[in-house]
Structures are given as structure tokens and as C-alpha cells.
Coordinates of C-alpha atoms in Angstrom, one line a residue:
M24 CA 115.4 166.0 139.3
G25 CA 115.4 169.1 141.5
N26 CA 113.2 172.1 142.1
I27 CA 112.1 175.4 140.6
Q28 CA 111.1 178.2 142.9
M29 CA 110.4 181.8 142.5
V30 CA 112.7 184.1 144.4
G31 CA 112.8 187.8 145.5
K32 CA 112.9 190.5 142.9
S33 CA 116.1 191.4 141.1
Q34 CA 117.3 195.0 140.9
G35 CA 119.4 196.6 138.1
P36 CA 122.6 196.8 140.1
M37 CA 122.3 193.1 140.9
Y38 CA 122.7 192.4 137.2
K39 CA 125.9 194.4 137.2
G40 CA 127.3 192.2 140.0
E41 CA 126.1 188.9 138.4
K42 CA 127.0 189.6 134.8
P43 CA 129.5 192.4 134.9
I44 CA 130.6 192.2 131.2
E45 CA 127.1 191.8 129.7
A46 CA 125.5 194.2 132.1
G47 CA 128.3 196.7 131.6
L48 CA 127.2 197.2 128.1
A49 CA 123.8 198.5 129.2
P50 CA 123.0 201.7 130.9
M51 CA 121.6 201.4 134.5
F52 CA 118.1 202.6 133.5
T53 CA 117.8 199.7 131.0
L54 CA 118.9 197.2 133.6
N55 CA 116.3 198.7 136.0
E56 CA 113.6 198.3 133.4
I57 CA 114.6 194.7 132.7
A58 CA 114.5 193.9 136.4
K59 CA 111.2 195.6 136.9
H60 CA 109.6 193.3 134.3
A61 CA 111.5 190.2 135.1
I62 CA 110.2 187.0 136.8
D63 CA 113.0 185.6 139.0
F64 CA 113.4 181.9 139.5
W65 CA 115.9 179.7 141.3
L66 CA 116.7 176.2 139.9
S67 CA 118.5 173.7 142.1
T68 CA 119.4 170.0 141.6
E69 CA 120.9 167.4 143.9
D70 CA 124.6 167.3 143.9
L71 CA 125.4 163.6 143.7
P72 CA 128.4 162.0 145.3
Q73 CA 131.6 161.6 143.2
S74 CA 134.2 159.2 144.5
D75 CA 137.0 161.6 143.5
N76 CA 135.6 164.6 145.3
R77 CA 137.5 165.4 148.5
V78 CA 138.9 168.0 150.8
T79 CA 142.5 167.5 151.7
L80 CA 145.3 169.3 153.5
A81 CA 148.3 170.1 151.4
K82 CA 151.9 169.9 152.8
D83 CA 152.0 173.7 152.9
G84 CA 148.9 173.8 155.2
N85 CA 146.5 175.0 152.5
I86 CA 143.1 173.3 152.1
R87 CA 142.6 171.7 148.7
L88 CA 139.2 171.0 147.2
S89 CA 138.9 168.4 144.4
Y90 CA 135.4 168.7 143.0
T91 CA 133.7 167.5 139.8
P92 CA 130.1 168.8 139.2
S93 CA 127.5 166.1 138.9
N94 CA 123.9 165.7 137.8
I95 CA 124.4 167.9 134.7
K96 CA 121.7 166.3 132.5
P97 CA 118.9 166.7 135.1
K98 CA 120.0 170.4 135.6
E99 CA 119.6 170.9 131.8
Q100 CA 116.2 169.1 131.8
L101 CA 115.0 171.3 134.7
Y102 CA 116.0 174.4 132.8
K103 CA 114.1 173.2 129.7
K104 CA 111.1 172.4 131.8
L105 CA 111.1 176.0 133.2
K106 CA 111.3 177.5 129.7
S107 CA 108.5 175.2 128.5
M108 CA 106.2 176.2 131.4
I109 CA 106.8 179.9 130.7
N110 CA 106.3 179.5 127.0
H111 CA 103.1 177.5 127.6
L112 CA 101.6 180.5 129.5
G113 CA 101.8 182.4 126.2
M114 CA 101.3 185.7 128.1
F115 CA 102.5 189.0 126.7
E116 CA 104.4 187.4 123.8
H117 CA 104.0 190.7 121.9
L118 CA 105.7 192.6 124.7
V119 CA 108.5 190.4 125.9
Q120 CA 111.6 189.3 124.1
R121 CA 111.2 185.5 124.8
N122 CA 114.9 184.6 124.7
L123 CA 116.3 187.4 126.8
Y124 CA 117.4 186.1 130.2
M125 CA 120.2 186.6 132.7
K126 CA 120.9 182.9 133.3
N127 CA 123.7 182.5 135.8
E128 CA 125.4 179.4 137.2
I129 CA 126.9 179.5 140.6
D130 CA 130.3 177.8 140.8
I131 CA 131.7 176.0 143.8
S132 CA 132.9 179.2 145.5
G133 CA 129.3 180.3 145.8
V134 CA 127.9 177.2 147.4
A135 CA 126.2 177.8 150.7
H136 CA 125.4 174.3 151.9
Q137 CA 128.6 172.2 151.9
A138 CA 128.1 168.5 152.7
G139 CA 129.5 165.0 152.5
T140 CA 133.0 165.4 153.8
C141 CA 132.5 162.8 156.6
R142 CA 130.9 159.7 155.3
F143 CA 129.1 157.6 157.9
G144 CA 128.4 153.9 158.1
A145 CA 129.1 150.8 160.1
D146 CA 132.6 150.0 158.7
P147 CA 135.5 152.2 159.8
K148 CA 137.3 151.1 156.6
S149 CA 134.8 152.9 154.4
S150 CA 133.5 155.6 156.7
V151 CA 134.6 158.2 159.3
L152 CA 131.5 158.2 161.5
D153 CA 129.3 155.5 162.8
T154 CA 125.5 155.6 162.5
H155 CA 125.2 157.9 165.5
C156 CA 127.6 160.3 163.8
K157 CA 130.4 159.5 166.3
A158 CA 134.0 159.3 164.9
H159 CA 135.0 155.6 164.7
E160 CA 138.5 156.4 166.1
L161 CA 137.5 158.9 168.9
D162 CA 135.1 158.1 171.6
N163 CA 134.1 161.7 172.3
L164 CA 133.8 163.3 168.9
Y165 CA 130.4 163.6 167.2
V166 CA 129.7 165.4 164.0
V167 CA 126.2 166.9 163.7
D168 CA 126.4 169.2 160.7
T169 CA 125.8 168.2 157.1
S170 CA 129.2 166.5 156.7
F171 CA 127.5 163.1 157.2
F172 CA 125.1 163.6 154.3
P173 CA 125.9 161.2 151.4
S174 CA 124.8 163.9 148.9
I175 CA 123.2 167.4 149.1
G176 CA 119.6 167.6 148.0
A177 CA 118.0 170.4 145.9
V178 CA 116.6 172.1 149.0
N179 CA 118.0 173.8 152.1
P180 CA 119.4 171.0 154.4
G181 CA 119.0 173.0 157.6
L182 CA 115.9 171.2 159.0
T183 CA 117.4 167.8 158.2
A184 CA 120.7 168.8 159.9
M185 CA 118.7 170.0 163.0
A186 CA 116.7 166.8 163.1
N187 CA 119.8 164.7 163.0
A188 CA 121.5 166.8 165.8
L189 CA 118.4 166.1 167.9
R190 CA 118.6 162.4 167.1
V191 CA 122.3 162.4 168.1
G192 CA 121.5 164.4 171.2
D193 CA 119.0 161.8 172.3
H194 CA 121.6 159.1 171.7
L195 CA 124.1 160.9 173.9
L196 CA 121.5 161.4 176.6
E197 CA 120.8 157.6 176.6
R198 CA 124.5 156.8 176.4
L199 CA 125.4 159.0 179.3
G200 CA 122.4 157.9 181.4
A201 CA 121.1 161.4 181.6
S202 CA 117.5 162.4 181.8
T203 CA 115.7 165.3 180.1
P204 CA 114.2 168.0 182.3
E205 CA 110.4 167.6 182.5
S206 CA 108.3 170.1 180.7

């Protein structure tokens, strides 16, 4: 489904940046008080592949992104689960307005972990890279970032990308007949 994690503390001015219209109606001291008593969470779900999603180059040289959000229902279920867990705690119900929240969805421009633009597989007709992340059509081009991921999970992909880069590096050492320095 995804994950729920606590994150660092919000500050009043952050609300102004995230929700400028709503936060603009409140004085800063009110936003600071809300932030002081807030519990901050980050919800993230896997972004599943969509066959129509793609990055293309337009005739004028501009990059075009065609993207359709996916996994909407699990995202909504995850949010309901978080609300249920918080309500189940039953703490401070007399002090806290239970339905006051600064929910914010991040659109595609705020995505930090792009992935999936170079499908990999055995068949050059349906993939750009082979199973060693080498371009099918070029003998000396390897892609070792998150482009080869079929989807992007609900967690930071950094360690997986590094592990794959090491795997591809080992393949290149073997292919080139090189040896690793002894420790």
C-alpha cells in the first residue's frame, strides 16, 4: 500500500509556502501555534507504471512529460488508516480540533525520485536496456540510475540504485577482464 512516517517539525512560515491562500488568512502567530502543536507525517505510495506515461522531445526541442497519476485508491486508504490510528489514540480530544489539518499533495513538479524512463529486459522491441542495464543498440552505454526501475516504490530508491550500480560495475569488471584491487 505504501508507508506512513513521521517527519521533521513544521514551522508557521512553511504553512504560508505550502498553502498560501489558506495560510494567508491567518496571522503568523496563529500559524506558529498550530505548528507548535502539530504532529507531522509523510504518506507515500508506490507510483505504478502506466503505459501512456512517457518523456518525449518535441519538434521545438522542449521536453514533454505525459503523466497520469496512479495508485489513487491505496493512497486514500493510507490516509484513512493514518486518521484512524490518530483517532484511536483518543489523546487530548478536548484540546485539539480533530479535523484541522494542512493536508498537501505534491504534484509531478515536486517529485524528487524520477524513475522508469528506460525500461529494461531481454527483448529490444519492448525495452531500451538489457538485464545488465546496457543499451541494446549501443555497446558502451550503461544506465545505472533509477531509469531502469519498472515503478517507483513508496520509499527512497537511493540504496537500490547504488546496489544496482555496484552490480553493473561487477558485470563490467568481468566483461573487461579487469580485476579489483585487493583490500
